[in-house]
Tab-separated table of C-alpha atoms in Angstrom:
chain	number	residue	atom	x	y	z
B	846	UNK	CA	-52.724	-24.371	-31.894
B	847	UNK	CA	-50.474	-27.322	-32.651
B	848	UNK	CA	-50.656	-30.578	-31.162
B	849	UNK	CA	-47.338	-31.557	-29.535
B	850	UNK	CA	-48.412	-34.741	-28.011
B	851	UNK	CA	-51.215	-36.355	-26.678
B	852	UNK	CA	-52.720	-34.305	-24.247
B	853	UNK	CA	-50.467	-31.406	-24.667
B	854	UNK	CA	-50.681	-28.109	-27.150
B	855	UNK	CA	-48.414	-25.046	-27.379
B	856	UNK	CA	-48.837	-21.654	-29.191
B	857	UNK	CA	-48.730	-21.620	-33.176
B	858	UNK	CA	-48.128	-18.000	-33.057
B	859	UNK	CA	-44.306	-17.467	-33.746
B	860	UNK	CA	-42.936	-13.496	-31.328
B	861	UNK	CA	-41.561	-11.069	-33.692
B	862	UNK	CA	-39.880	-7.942	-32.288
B	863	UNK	CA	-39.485	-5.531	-34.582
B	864	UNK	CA	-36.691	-2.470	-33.308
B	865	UNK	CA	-35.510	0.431	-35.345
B	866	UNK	CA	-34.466	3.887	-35.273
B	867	UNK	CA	-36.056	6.560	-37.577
B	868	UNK	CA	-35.593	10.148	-37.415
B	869	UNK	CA	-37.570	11.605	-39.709
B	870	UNK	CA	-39.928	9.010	-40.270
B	871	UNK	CA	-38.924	6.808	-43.109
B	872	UNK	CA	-37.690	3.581	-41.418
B	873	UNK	CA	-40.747	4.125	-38.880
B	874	UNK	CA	-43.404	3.893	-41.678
B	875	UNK	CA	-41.629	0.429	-42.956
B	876	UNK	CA	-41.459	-1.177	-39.285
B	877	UNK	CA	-45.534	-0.498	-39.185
B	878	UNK	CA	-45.981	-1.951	-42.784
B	879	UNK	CA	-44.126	-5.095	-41.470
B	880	UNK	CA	-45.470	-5.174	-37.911
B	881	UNK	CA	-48.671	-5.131	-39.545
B	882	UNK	CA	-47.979	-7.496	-42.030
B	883	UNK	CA	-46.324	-9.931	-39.527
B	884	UNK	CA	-49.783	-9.866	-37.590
B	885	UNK	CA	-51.820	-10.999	-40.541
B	886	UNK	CA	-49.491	-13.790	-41.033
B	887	UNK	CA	-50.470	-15.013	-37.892
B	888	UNK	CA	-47.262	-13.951	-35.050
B	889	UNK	CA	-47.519	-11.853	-32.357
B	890	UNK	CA	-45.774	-8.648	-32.789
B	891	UNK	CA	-43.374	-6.096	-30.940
B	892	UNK	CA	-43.003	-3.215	-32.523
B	893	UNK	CA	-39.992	-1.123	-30.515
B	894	UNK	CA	-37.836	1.991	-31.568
B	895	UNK	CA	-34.641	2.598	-29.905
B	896	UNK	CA	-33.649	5.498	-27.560
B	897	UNK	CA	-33.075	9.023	-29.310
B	898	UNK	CA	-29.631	10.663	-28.990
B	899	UNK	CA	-29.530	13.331	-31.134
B	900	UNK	CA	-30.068	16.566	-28.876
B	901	UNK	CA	-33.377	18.400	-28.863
B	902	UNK	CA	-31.880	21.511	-30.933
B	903	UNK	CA	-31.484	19.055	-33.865
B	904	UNK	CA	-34.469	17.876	-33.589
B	905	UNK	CA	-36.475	21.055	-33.387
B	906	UNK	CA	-34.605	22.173	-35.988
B	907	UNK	CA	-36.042	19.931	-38.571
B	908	UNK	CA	-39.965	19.625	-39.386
B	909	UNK	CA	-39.771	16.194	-40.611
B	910	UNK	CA	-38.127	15.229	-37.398
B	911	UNK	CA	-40.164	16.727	-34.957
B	912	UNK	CA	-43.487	15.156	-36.963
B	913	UNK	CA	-42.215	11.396	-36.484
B	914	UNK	CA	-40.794	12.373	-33.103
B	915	UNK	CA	-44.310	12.947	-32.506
B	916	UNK	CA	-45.981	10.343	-34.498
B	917	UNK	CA	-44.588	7.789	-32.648
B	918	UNK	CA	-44.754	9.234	-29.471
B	919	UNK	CA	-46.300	6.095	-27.930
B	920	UNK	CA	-44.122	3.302	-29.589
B	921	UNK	CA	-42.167	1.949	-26.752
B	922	UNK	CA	-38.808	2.220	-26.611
B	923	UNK	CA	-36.733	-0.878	-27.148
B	924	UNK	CA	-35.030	-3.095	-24.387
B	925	UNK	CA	-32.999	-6.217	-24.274
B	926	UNK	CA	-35.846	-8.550	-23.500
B	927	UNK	CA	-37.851	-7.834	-26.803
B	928	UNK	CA	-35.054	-9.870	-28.130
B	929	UNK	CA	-35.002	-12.471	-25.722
B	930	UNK	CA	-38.902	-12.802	-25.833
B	931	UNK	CA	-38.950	-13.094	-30.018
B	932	UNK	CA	-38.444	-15.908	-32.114
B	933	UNK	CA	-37.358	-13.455	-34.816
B	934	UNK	CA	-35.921	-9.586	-35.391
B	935	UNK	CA	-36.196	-7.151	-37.493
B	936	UNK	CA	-34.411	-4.061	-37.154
B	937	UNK	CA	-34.326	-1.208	-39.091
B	938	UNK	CA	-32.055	1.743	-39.383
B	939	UNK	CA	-31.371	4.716	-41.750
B	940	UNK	CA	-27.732	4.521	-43.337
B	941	UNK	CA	-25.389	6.892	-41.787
B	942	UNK	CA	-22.360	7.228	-43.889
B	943	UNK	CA	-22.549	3.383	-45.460
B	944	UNK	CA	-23.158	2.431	-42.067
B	945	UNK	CA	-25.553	1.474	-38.976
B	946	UNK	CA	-27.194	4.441	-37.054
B	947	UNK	CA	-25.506	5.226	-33.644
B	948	UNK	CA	-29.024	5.145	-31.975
B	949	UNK	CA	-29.354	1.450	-33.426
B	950	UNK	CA	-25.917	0.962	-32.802
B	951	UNK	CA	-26.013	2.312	-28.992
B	952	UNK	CA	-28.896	-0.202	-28.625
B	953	UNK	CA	-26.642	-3.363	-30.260
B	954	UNK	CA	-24.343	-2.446	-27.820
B	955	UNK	CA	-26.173	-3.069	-24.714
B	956	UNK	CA	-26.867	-6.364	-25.127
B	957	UNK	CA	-23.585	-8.117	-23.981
B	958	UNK	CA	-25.451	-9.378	-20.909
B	959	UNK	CA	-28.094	-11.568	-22.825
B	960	UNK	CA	-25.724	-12.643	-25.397
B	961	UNK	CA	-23.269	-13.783	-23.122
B	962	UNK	CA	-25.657	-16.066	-21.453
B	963	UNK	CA	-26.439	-17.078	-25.555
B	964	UNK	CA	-30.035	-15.654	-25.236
B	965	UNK	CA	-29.937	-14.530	-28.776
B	966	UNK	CA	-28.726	-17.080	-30.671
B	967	UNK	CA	-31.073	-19.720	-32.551
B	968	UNK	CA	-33.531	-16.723	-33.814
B	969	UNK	CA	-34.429	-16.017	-37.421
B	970	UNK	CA	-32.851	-11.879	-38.064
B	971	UNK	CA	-33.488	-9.610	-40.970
B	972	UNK	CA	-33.134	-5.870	-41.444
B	973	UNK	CA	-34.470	-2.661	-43.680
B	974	UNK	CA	-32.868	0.480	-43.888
B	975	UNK	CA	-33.314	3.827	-45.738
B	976	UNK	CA	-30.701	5.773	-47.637
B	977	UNK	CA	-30.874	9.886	-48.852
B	978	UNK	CA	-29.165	8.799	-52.068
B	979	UNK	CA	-29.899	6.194	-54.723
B	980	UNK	CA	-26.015	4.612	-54.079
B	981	UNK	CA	-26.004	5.985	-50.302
B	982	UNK	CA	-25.151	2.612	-48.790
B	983	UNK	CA	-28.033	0.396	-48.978
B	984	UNK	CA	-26.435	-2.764	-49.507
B	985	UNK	CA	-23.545	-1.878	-46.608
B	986	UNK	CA	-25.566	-1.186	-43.981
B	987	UNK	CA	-27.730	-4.099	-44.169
B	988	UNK	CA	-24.398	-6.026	-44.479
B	989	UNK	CA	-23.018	-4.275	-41.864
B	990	UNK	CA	-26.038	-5.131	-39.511
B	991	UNK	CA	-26.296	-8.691	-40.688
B	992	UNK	CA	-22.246	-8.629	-39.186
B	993	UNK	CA	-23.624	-8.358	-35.672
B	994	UNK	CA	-26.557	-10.743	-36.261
B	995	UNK	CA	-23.737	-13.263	-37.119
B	996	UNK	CA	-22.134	-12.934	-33.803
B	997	UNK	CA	-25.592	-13.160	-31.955
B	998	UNK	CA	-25.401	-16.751	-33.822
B	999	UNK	CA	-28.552	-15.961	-35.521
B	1000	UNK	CA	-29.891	-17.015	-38.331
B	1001	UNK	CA	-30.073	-14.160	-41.134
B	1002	UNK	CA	-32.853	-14.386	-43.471
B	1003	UNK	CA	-32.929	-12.073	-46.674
B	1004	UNK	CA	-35.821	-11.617	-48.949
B	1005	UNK	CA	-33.547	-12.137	-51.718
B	1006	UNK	CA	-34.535	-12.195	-55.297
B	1007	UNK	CA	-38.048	-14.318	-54.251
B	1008	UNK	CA	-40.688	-12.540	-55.001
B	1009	UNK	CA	-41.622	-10.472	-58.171
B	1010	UNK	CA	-42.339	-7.227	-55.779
B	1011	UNK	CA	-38.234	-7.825	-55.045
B	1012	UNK	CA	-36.734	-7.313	-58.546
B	1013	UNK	CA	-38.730	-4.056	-58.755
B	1014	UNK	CA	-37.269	-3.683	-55.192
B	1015	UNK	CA	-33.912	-4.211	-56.422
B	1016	UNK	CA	-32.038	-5.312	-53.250
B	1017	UNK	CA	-32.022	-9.105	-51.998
B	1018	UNK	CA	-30.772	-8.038	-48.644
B	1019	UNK	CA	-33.368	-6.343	-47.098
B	1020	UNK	CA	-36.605	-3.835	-48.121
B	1021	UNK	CA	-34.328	-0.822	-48.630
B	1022	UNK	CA	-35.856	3.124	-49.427
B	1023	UNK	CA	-34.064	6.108	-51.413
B	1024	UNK	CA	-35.747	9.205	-50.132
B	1025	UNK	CA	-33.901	11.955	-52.333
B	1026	UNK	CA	-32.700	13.616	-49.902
B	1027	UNK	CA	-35.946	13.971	-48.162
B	1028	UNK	CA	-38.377	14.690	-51.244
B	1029	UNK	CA	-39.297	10.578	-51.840
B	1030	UNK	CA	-42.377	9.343	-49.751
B	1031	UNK	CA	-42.230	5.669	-48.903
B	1032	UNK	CA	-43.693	4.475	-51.736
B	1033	UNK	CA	-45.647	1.163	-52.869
B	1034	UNK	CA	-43.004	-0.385	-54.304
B	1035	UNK	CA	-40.979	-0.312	-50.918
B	1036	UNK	CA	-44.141	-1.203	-49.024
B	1037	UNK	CA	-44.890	-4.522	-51.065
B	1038	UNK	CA	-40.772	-5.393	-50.535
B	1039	UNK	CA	-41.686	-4.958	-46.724
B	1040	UNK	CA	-44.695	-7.340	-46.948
B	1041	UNK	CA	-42.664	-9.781	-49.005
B	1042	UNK	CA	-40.093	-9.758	-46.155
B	1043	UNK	CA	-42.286	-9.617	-43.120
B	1044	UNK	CA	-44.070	-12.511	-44.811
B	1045	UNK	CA	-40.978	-14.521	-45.068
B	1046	UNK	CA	-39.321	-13.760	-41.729
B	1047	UNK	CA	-42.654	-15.230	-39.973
B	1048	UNK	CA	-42.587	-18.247	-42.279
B	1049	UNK	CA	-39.404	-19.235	-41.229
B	1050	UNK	CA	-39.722	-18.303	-37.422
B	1051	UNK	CA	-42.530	-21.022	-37.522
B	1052	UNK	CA	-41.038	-23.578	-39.184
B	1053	UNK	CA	-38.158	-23.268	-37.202
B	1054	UNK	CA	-40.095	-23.190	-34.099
B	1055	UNK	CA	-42.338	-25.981	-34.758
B	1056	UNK	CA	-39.418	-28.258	-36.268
């Protein structure tokens, strides 16, 4: 707890929502690795996927799909007042052609209402994303997402080159995976750029809150 005046104390703990969309499981094993590493920093965590809208068919029709479809079965599915109730956001998405997933991209869109009344704005935003080739748009899509964190009037915070774990990383804009077309596990390397990110994110939601 911090004292705020004499007689008075508020919650320490900085609210981080963290809201992706994974399909076959990539993105999804990065939001835990920050949700969990958010925790042990000491904030109070949301961990939220967006709504599916690829059709069932598809779905069935791919193993690794159906596994994280099922693997995250209970994650709950985000809505516009995880945003409103964080301090900071991380989102993650896998790149579709250089570019944010629709699923992501369905959810951005909803959320006219809140930002029209400026309910975003003020909050610390980051994002991670996953790619099937080693140049399949990493960079872009985080760019591209950071775009719409501008016009929330949010404040973007990258990992940048800050950390040892982010040159081996190799991307200052956000913890970023190359899954070789589906053959690359998330690996350690990708999991320490999460923790470096997640760590930084809740350092400056605090101080921002507190200031």
């Amino acid at each position: 707890m911090i004292k705020q005046q004499e007689g008075a104390t508020v919650d320490s703990r900085v609210k981080v929502a963290i809201v992706y969309y994974s399909a076959t499981g990539n993105i999804a094993q990065i939001a835990q690795e920050m949700a969990e590493t958010a925790e042990k920093a000491g904030a109070e965590v949301r961990l939220r996927k967006v709504a599916e809208l690829a059709p069932r068919a598809a779905i069935d029709a791919n193993p690794a799909w159906v596994a994280n479809d099922s693997a995250t079965a209970d994650i709950p599915v985000a809505v516009a007042d995880d945003l409103v109730w964080a301090d900071a956001v991380i989102m993650g998405t896998p790149t579709r052609f250089g570019n944010v997933a629709s699923q992501l991209k369905q959810f951005l869109d909803t959320l006219g209402g809140v930002w029209q009344q400026g309910l975003l704005a003020d909050k610390v935003y980051s994002g991670f994303t996953s790619t099937g080739t080693l140049h399949g748009g990493h960079e872009s899509t985080l760019l591209a997402l950071a775009n719409t964190f501008h016009h929330f009037g949010g404040i973007v915070v990258a990992p940048g080159y800050t950390h040892p774990d982010k040159f081996a990383d190799g991307n200052p804009y956000g913890t970023s995976h190359h899954d070789a077309g589906g053959t690359a596990a998330v690996d350690d390397t990708v999991r320490a750029a999460a923790r470096v990110q997640a760590e930084r994110v809740v350092r400056f939601a605090r101080a921002i809150a507190t200031a």
